[in-house]
XYZ file of C-alpha atoms in Angstrom:
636
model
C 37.805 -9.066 33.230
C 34.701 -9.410 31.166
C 34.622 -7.393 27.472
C 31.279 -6.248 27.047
C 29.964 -7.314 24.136
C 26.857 -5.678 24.601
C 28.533 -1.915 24.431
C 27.641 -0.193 21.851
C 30.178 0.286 19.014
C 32.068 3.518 18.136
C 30.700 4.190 14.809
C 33.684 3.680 12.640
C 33.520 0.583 14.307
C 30.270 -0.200 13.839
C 30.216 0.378 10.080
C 33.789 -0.160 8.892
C 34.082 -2.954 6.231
C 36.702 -3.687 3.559
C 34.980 -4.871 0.409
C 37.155 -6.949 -2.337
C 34.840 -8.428 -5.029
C 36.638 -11.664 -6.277
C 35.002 -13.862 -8.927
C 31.265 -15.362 -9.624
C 32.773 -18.343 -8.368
C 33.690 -17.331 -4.743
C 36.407 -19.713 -4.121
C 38.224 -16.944 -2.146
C 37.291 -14.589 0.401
C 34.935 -11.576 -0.839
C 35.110 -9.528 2.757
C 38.020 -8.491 5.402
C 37.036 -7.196 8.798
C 38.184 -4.500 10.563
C 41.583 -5.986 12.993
C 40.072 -3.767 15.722
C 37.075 -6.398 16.116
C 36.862 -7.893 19.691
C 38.275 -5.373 21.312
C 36.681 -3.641 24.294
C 35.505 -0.304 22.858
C 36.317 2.835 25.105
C 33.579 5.068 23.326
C 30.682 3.353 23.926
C 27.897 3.124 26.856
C 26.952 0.096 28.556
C 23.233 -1.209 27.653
C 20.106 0.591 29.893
C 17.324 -0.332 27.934
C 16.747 -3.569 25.382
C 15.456 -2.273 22.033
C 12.415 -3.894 20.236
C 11.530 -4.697 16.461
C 8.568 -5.326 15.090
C 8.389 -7.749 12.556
C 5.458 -7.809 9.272
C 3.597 -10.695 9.371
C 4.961 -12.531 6.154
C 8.274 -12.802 7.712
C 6.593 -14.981 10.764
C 6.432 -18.030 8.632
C 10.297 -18.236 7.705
C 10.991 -16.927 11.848
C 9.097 -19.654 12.924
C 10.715 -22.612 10.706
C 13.661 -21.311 11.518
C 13.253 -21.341 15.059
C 11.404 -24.483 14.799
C 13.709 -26.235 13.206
C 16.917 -25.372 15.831
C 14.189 -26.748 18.612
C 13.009 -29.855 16.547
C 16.975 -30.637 16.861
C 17.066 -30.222 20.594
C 15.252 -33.969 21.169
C 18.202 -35.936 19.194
C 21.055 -34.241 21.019
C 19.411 -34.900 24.320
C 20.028 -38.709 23.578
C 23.602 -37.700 23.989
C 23.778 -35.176 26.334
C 22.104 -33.953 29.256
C 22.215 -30.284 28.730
C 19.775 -30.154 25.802
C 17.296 -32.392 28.097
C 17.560 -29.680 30.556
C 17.621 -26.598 28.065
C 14.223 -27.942 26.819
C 12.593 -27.935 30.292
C 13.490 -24.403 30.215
C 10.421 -22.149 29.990
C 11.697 -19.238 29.731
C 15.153 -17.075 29.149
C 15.835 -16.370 32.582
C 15.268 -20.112 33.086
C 17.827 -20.560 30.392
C 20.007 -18.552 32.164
C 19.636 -19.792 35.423
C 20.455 -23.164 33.834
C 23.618 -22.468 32.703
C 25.286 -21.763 36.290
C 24.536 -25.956 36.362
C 25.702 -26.893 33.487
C 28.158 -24.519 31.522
C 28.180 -23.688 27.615
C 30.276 -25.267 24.967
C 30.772 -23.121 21.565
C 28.576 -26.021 20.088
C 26.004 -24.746 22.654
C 25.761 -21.570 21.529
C 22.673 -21.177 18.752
C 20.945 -23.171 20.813
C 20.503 -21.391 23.922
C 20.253 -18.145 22.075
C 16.863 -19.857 19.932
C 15.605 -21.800 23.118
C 15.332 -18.103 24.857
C 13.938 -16.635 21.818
C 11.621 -19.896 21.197
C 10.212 -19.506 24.701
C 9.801 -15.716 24.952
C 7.496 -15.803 22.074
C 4.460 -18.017 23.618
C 3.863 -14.979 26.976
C 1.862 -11.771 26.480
C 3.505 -8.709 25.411
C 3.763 -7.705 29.235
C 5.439 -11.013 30.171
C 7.719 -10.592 27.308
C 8.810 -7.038 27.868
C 9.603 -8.217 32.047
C 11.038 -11.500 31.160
C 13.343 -9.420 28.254
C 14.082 -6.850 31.181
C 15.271 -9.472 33.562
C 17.165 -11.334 31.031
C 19.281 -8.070 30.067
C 19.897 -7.952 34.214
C 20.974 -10.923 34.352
C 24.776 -11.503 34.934
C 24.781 -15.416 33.129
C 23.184 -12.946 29.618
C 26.531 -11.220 29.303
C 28.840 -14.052 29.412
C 27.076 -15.552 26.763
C 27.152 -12.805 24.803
C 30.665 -12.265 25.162
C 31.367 -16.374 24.493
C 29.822 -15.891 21.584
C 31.279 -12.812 20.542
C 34.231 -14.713 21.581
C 33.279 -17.676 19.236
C 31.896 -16.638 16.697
C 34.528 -17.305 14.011
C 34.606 -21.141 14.922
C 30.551 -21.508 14.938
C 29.029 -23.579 11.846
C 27.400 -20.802 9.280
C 23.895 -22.741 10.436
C 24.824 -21.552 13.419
C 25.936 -18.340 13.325
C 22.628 -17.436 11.339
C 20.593 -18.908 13.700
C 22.113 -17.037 16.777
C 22.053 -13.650 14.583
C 18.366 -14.219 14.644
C 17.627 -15.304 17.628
C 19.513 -12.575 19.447
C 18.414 -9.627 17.250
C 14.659 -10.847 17.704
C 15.297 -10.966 21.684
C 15.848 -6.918 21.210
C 19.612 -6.684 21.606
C 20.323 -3.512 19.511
C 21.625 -4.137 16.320
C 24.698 -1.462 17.286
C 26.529 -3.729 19.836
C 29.235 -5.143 19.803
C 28.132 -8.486 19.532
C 25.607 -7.510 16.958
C 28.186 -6.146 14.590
C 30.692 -9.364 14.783
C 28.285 -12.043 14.002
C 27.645 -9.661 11.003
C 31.578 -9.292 10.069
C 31.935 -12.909 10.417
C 28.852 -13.529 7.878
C 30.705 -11.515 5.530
C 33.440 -13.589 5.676
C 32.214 -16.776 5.943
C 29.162 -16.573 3.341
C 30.256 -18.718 0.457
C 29.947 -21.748 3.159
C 25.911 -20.985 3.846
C 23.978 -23.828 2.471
C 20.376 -22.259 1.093
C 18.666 -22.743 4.549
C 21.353 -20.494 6.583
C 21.087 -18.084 3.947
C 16.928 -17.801 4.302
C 17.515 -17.520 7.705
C 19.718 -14.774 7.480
C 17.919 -13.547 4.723
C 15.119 -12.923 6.954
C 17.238 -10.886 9.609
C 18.852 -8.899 7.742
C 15.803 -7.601 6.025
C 14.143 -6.470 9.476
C 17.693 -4.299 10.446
C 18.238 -0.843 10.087
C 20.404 -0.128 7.214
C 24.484 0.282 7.769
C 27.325 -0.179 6.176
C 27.540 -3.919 7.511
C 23.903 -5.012 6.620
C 24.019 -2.981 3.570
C 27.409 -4.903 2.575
C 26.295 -8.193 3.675
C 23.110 -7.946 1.665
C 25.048 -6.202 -1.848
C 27.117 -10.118 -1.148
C 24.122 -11.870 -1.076
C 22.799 -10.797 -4.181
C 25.825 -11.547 -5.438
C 25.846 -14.970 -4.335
C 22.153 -15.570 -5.162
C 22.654 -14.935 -9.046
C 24.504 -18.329 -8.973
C 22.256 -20.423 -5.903
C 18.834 -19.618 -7.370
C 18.598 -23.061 -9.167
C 19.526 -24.945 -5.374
C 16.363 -23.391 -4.280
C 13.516 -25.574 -4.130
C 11.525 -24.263 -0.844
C 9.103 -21.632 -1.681
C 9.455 -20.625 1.911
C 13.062 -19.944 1.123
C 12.620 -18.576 -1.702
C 10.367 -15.378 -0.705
C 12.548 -14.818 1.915
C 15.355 -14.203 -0.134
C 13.154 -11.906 -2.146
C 12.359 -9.738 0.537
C 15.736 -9.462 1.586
C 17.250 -8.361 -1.796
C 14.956 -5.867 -1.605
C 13.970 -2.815 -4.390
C 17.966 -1.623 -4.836
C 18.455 -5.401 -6.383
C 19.448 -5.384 -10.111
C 16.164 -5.764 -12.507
C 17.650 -9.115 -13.642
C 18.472 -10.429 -10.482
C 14.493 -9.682 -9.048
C 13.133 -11.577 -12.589
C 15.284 -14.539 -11.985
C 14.150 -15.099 -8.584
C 10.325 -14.367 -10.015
C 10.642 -16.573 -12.718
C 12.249 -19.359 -10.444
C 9.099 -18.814 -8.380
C 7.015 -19.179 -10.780
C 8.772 -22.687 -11.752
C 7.264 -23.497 -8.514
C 3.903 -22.628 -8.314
C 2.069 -25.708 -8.442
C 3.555 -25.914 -4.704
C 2.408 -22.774 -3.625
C -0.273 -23.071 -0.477
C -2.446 -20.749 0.033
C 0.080 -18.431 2.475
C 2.343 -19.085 -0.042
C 0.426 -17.131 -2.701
C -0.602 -14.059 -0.184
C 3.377 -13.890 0.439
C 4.193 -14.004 -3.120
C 2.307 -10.542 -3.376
C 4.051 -9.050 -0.134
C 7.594 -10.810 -1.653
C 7.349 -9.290 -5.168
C 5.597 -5.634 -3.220
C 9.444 -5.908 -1.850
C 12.112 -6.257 -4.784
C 9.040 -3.180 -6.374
C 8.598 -5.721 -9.333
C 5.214 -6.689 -10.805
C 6.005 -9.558 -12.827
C 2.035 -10.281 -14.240
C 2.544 -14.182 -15.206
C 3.578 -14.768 -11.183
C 1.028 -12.314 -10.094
C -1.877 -13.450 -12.333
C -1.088 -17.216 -10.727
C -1.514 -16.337 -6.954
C -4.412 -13.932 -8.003
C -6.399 -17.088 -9.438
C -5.442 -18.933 -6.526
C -6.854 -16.690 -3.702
C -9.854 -16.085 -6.152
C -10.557 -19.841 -5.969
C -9.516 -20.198 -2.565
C -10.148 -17.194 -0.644
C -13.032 -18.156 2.004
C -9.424 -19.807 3.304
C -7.763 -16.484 4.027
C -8.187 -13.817 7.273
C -9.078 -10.488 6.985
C -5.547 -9.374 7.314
C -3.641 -11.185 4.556
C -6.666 -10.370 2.300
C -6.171 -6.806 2.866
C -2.289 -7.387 2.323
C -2.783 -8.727 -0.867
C -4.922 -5.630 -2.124
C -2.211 -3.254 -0.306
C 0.347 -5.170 -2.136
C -1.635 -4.814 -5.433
C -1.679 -0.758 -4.881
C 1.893 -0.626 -3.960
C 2.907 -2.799 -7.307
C 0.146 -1.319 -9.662
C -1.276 -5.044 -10.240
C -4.868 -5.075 -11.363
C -7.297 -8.232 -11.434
C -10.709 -7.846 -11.764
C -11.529 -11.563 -11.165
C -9.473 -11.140 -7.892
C -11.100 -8.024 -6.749
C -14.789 -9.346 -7.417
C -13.775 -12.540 -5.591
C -12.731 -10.398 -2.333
C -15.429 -8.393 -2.185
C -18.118 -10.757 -3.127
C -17.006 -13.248 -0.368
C -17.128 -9.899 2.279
C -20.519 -9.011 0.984
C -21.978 -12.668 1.352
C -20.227 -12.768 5.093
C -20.949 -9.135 5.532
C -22.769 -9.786 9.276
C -18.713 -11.269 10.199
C -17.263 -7.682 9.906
C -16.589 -4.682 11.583
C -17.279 -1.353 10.207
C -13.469 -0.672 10.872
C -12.772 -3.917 8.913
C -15.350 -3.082 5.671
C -13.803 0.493 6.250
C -10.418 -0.395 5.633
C -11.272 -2.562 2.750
C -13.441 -0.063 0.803
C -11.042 2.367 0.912
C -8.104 0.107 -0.305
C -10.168 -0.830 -2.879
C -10.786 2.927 -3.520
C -7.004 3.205 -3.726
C -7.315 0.761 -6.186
C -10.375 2.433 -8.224
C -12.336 -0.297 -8.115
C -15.952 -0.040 -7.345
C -17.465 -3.379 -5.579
C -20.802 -2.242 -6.439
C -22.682 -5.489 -3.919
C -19.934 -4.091 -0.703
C -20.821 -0.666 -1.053
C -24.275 -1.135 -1.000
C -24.439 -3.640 2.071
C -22.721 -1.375 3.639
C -24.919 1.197 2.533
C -27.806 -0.420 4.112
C -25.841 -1.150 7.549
C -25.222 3.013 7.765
C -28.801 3.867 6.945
C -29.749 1.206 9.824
C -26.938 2.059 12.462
C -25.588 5.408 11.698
C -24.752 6.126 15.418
C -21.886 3.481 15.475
C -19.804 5.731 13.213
C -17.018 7.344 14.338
C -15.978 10.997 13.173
C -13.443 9.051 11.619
C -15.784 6.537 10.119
C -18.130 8.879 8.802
C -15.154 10.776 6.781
C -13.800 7.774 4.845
C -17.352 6.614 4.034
C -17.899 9.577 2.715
C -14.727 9.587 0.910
C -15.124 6.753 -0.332
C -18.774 6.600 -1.436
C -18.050 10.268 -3.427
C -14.485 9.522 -4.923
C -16.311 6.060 -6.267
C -18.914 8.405 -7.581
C -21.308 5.282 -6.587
C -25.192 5.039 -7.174
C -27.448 4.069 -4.364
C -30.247 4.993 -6.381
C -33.264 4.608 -4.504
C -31.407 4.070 -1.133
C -29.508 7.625 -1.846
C -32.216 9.544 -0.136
C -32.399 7.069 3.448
C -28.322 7.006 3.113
C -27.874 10.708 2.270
C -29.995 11.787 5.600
C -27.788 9.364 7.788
C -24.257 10.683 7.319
C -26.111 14.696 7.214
C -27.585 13.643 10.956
C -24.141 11.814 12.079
C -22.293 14.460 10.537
C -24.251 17.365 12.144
C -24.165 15.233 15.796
C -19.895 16.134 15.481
C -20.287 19.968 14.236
C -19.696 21.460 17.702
C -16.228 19.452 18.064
C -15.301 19.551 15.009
C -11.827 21.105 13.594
C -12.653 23.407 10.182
C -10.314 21.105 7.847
C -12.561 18.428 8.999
C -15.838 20.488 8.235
C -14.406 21.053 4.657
C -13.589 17.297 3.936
C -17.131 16.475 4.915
C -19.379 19.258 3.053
C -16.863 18.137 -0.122
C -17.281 14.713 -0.153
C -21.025 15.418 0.109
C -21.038 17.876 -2.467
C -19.264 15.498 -5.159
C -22.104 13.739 -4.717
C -24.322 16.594 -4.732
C -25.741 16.716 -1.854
C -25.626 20.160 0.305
C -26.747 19.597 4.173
C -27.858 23.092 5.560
C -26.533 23.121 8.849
C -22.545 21.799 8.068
C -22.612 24.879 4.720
C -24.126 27.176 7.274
C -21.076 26.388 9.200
C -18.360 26.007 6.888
C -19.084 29.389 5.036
C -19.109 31.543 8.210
C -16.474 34.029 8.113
C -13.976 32.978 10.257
C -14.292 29.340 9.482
C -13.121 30.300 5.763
C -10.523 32.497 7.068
C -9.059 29.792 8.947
C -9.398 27.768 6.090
C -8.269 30.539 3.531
C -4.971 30.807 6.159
C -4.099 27.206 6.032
C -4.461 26.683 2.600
C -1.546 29.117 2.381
C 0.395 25.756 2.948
C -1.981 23.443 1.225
C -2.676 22.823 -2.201
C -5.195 20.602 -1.478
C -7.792 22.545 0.771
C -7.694 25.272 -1.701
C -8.581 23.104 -4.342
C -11.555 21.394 -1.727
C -12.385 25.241 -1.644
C -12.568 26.143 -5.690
C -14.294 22.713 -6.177
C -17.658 23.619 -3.831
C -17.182 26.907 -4.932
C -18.103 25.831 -8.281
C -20.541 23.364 -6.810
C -22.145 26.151 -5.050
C -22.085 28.489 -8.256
C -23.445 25.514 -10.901
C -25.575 23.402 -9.023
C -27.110 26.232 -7.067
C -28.370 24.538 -4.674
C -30.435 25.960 -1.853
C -28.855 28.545 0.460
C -29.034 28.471 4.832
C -31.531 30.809 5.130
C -28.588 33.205 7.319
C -26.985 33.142 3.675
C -28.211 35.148 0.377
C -25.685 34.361 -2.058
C -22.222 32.539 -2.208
C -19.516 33.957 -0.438
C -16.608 34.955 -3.030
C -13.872 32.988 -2.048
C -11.416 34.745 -4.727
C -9.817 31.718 -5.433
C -7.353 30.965 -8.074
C -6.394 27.337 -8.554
C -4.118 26.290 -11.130
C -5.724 23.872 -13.866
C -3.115 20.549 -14.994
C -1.376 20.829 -17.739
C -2.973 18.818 -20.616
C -2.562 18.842 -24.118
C -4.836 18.431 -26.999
C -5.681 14.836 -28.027
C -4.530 15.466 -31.908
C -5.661 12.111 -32.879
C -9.432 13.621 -31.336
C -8.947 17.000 -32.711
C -8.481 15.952 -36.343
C -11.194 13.455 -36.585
C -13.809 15.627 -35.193
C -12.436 18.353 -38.034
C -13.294 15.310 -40.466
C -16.567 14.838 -39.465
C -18.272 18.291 -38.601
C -15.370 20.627 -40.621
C -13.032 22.911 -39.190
C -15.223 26.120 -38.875
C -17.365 24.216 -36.357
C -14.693 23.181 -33.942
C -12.939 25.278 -31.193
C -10.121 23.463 -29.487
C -8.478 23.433 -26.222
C -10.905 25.082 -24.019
C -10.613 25.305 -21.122
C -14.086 26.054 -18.799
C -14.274 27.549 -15.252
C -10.132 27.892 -15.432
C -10.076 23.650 -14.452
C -12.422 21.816 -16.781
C -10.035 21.222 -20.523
C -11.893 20.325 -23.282
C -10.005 18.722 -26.303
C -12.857 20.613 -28.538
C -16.123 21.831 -28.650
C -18.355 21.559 -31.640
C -20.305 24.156 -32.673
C -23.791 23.525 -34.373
C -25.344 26.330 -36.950
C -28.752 26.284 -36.511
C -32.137 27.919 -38.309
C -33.625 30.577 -36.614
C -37.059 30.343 -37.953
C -37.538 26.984 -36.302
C -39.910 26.383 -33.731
C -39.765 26.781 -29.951
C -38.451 23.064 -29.699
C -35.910 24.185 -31.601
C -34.931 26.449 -29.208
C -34.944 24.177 -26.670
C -33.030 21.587 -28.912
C -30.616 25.196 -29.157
C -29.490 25.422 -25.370
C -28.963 21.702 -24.165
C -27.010 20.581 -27.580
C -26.057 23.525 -29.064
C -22.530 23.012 -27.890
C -20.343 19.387 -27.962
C -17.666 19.174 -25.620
C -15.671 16.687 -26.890
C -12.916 15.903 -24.362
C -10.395 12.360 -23.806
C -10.614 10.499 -20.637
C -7.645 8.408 -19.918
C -8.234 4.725 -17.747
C -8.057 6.275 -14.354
C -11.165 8.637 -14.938
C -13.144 5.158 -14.753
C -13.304 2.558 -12.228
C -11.350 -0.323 -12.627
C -12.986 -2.719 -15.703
C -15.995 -0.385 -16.169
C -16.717 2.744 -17.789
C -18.114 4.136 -14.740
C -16.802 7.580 -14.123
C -14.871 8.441 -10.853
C -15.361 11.597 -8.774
C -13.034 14.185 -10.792
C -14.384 13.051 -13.977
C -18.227 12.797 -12.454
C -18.213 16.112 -11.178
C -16.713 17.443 -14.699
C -19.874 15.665 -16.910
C -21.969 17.155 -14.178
C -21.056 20.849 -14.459
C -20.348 20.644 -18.122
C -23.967 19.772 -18.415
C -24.885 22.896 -16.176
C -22.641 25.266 -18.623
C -24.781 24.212 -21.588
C -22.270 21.740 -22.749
C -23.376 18.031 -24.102
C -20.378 15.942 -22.741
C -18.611 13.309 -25.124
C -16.356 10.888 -23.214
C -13.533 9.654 -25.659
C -12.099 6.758 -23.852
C -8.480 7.564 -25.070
C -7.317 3.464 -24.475
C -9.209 2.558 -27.132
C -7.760 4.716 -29.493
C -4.592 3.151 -29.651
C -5.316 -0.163 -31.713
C -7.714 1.890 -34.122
C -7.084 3.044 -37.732
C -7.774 6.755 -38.571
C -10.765 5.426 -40.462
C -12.172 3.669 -37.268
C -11.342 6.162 -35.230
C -13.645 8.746 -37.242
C -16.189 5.916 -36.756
C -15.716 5.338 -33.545
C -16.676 9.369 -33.217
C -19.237 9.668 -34.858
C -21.458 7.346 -32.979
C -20.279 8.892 -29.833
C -21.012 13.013 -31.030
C -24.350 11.747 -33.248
C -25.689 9.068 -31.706
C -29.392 8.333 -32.751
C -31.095 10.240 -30.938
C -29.271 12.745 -32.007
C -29.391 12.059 -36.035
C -33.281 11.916 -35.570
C -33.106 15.736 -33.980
C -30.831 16.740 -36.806
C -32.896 15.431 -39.606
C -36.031 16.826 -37.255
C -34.253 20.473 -37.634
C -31.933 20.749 -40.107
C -28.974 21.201 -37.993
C -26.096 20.902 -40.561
C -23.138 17.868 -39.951
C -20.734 17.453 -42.441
């Protein structure tokens, strides 16, 4: 009687592993197996339904050459033997199958029928996959081979068993079976005798499985075993494939060797090869900048060459690893711009805001797409319209003349969803617009009707973030005064409370500013409107008996707020303020206040004497001196 070796495992089964670490040099066995294995588990339930993976798009390259290079094989061994003749006129896995009842499997057999069925599966439709996958798992020939090579397993060559493993788990055959779980075992056992290809191969597998105590074993080995292979590799293909698969938990040194031996190899790299390098080194969490700073002037240089998708990979992968490069940036979004009629507005959507994520501001994008909006503002979506918007505000961008034209598309499109749409919507919208301060009628009218706010007020009893949205127009409301819905006479007191972040005075700001205007002058750590800190204000004495341009002098520079403003208040590689720190200079203003940005980066590689310099040209610039000496306003 059959076992079935596509039963699912018992889970001490499943996971149970005996690990003995023996020396760098692996002469001996590093893994035992459980003596249960091959045995016809009791526990389990017999397969209903095939399970499918999805697989990220930089793991299709090393799939495909591996699958590619078990077929390319097929041609040479059917000059000896009929059956691989016949297993390549196969065009599908039932045909495989069906095959098979003609001409029966050897061990030697094995990884090839499993890749030929895999090989052929992938050139249908999704549709004709999922039936062809159905009838495959119905078939009665699909079990015996999966119980041969259950059956088999320990005799197969490692190239072999690695390029069954993938083939079968990329045909959907759950990674808890029986079958599954021994070619796994075996692995273990039989690792030291993988040559660098079978390892990439398995590499590549093991990588796309859900984690257990056998995949999580099998990959702690193969770091092991990588420290002292690294120097065999010489595919770059290879190579990024074991990066992937060592993945984040990988020891620091162990990630830098395989970076460093990658970038030994650069001058190989293809263009793929340098949008996987991001995705490979996104994977092991390491941003090694020599290796990064190489692919990023290749895809600058190269990067009409690359699709939409692997573009946007590469700036995902930049987020995820904190990686900044201006040059690659401008090269991405210049190329869009210049091609701009070849994209969608989903496509320039979901670049814009990943460059967003980024903080970079691609000034020529922005306004293109600017100019599309103000042309075709019905072909945004509710969706669209709230991550232009988001995008456009948190940028803080200019459209300077265009602002007005651009400003009264999104107010119609956004007033064309008001009857559908939810209130945490509403509040997203009349936010975004009022960081750029803007206040649509209609949408306010809306948002600050009673129970709209109270649904608001009761959900941001569970979210930090709409009550901030709230205090933020608030003060928008209160500051920029802007006008009122004529159903409204004054702003509605919200009564809201939110929490300012914790920030300590810049002493290295603090003490110069005491050196230049004297410590009677300065007040430090204010904080205005309980959210806006300022390291210190300066405080001006003034004569009385001066004219009334004195007085006017009096109320806009009366008081300095002198405040830091760390990297990430600016866009990337300008000094162009974001959103949070826009909105700040903006209401500061309002409050009588003359705003002086310290950037706090450059501080680091001054001297206290050029730091004090460095001040005073930002507090007194010369306008300023020419007012002072103008009315005797007294600096020390």
């Amino acid at each position: 009687m059959l076992r079935c070796a596509l039963r699912s495992t018992s889970r001490w089964k499943c996971d149970s592993f005996i690990w003995t670490q023996t020396s760098l040099c692996y002469k001996s066995r590093s893994f035992a197996v459980s003596s249960q294995l091959g045995r016809k588990s009791t526990q389990g339930h017999t397969l209903k339904q095939a399970r499918y993976y999805c697989q990220s798009g930089e793991d299709v390259q090393i799939k495909q050459t591996a699958a590619s290079t078990e077929t390319n094989e097929l041609p040479d061994k059917a000059e000896k033997a009929p059956f691989y003749t016949h297993l390549q006129n196969c065009l599908c896995p039932t045909d495989v199958l069906d095959m098979l009842k003609q001409f029966p499997a050897s061990q030697q057999h094995l990884s090839s029928i499993f890749s030929r069925m895999w090989e052929s599966s992938k050139r249908m439709t999704d549709e004709q996959r999922r039936c062809e996958l159905q009838l495959m798992f119905e078939h009665p020939v699909f079990e015996e081979v999966c119980e041969r090579a259950m059956t088999d397993a320990w005799r197969m060559r490692s190239d072999d068993l690695a390029y069954s493993l993938l083939a079968i788990f990329s045909l959907g055959v759950p990674q808890n079976t029986r079958l599954v779980q021994t070619l796994l075992r075996v692995m273990q056992e039989r690792l030291n005798q993988f040559d660098i290809r079978s390892l990439s191969v398995l590499a590549s597998c093991i990588r796309e499985m859900e984690n257990s105590r056998n995949v999580q074993a099998l990959t702690e080995a193969l770091r092991l075993l990588l420290k002292d292979r690294i120097p065999e590799i010489q595919s770059v293909v290879v190579l990024q494939s074991m990066m992937r698969a060592v993945g984040k938990n990988s020891p620091i040194l162990l990630k830098k060797q395989l970076a460093t031996k990658a970038l030994s190899l650069a001058d190989e790299f293809s263009p793929p090869n340098t949008q996987y390098m991001f995705s490979s080194l996104a994977a092991v969490g390491l941003n090694f900048k020599p290796l990064l700073d190489v692919c990023s002037k290749k895809i600058a240089e190269n990067v009409h060459e690359f699709p939409f998708g692997r573009l946007l990979s590469v700036l995902k992968s930049c987020h995820e690893l904190h990686y900044r490069n201006y040059t690659l940036f401008s090269s991405i979004s210049e190329y869009v711009a210049n091609t701009f009629d070849m994209w969608s507005n989903k496509q320039v959507i979901l670049l814009l805001a990943t460059f967003e994520n980024l903080s970079f501001r691609p000034v020529v994008l922005l306004d293109a797409f600017a100019e599309r909006i103000i042309q075709r503002s019905n072909s945004l979506t509710l969706k669209d319209l709230l991550s232009v918007l988001k995008i456009f505000s948190l940028l803080n961008h200019d459209l300077k003349e265009k602002k007005t034209e651009f400003m009264a598309s999104v107010t119609m499109v956004l007033e064309s969803y008001l009857p559908k749409m939810p209130p945490t919507d509403l509040l997203k919208a009349v936010y975004y617009l009022g960081l750029l301060e803007h206040f649509p009628r209609t949408p306010l009218e809306k948002l600050l009707q009673k129970d709209t706010l109270d649904q608001l007020l009761q959900k941001g009893k569970q979210s930090d973030k709409i009550l901030r949205w709230l205090h933020t127009l608030d003060l928008c409301l209160r500051l920029d005064k802007p006008q009122l819905p004529p159903s409204l006479t004054s702003v509605p007191d919200l009564h809201i409370t939110v929490p300012a972040h914790e920030v300590k005075v810049n002493q290295e700001v603090l003490s110069a500013v005491r050196s230049i205007v004297g410590t009677d002058a300065v007040q430090d750590s204010v904080l205005e409107q309980s959210i806006y800190f300022i390291d210190c204000v300066i405080t001006l004495p003034h004569q009385t008996e001066e004219t009334s341009g004195l007085e006017l002098f009096s109320v806009f520079y009366f008081r300095i707020a002198v405040f830091g403003s760390p990297p990430t208040s600016f866009c990337f590689g300008t000094t162009h303020p974001r959103a949070r720190l826009a909105i700040k200079l903006r209401h500061l203003e309002k409050l009588g206040y003359k705003p002086v940005l310290v950037p706090v980066l450059e501080l680091n590689s001054k001297t206290e004497e050029e730091t004090i310099e460095m001040l005073q040209k930002l507090i007194f610039p010369d306008i300023l001196i020419l007012l002072r000496d103008r009315y005797r306003i007294h600096i020390c």
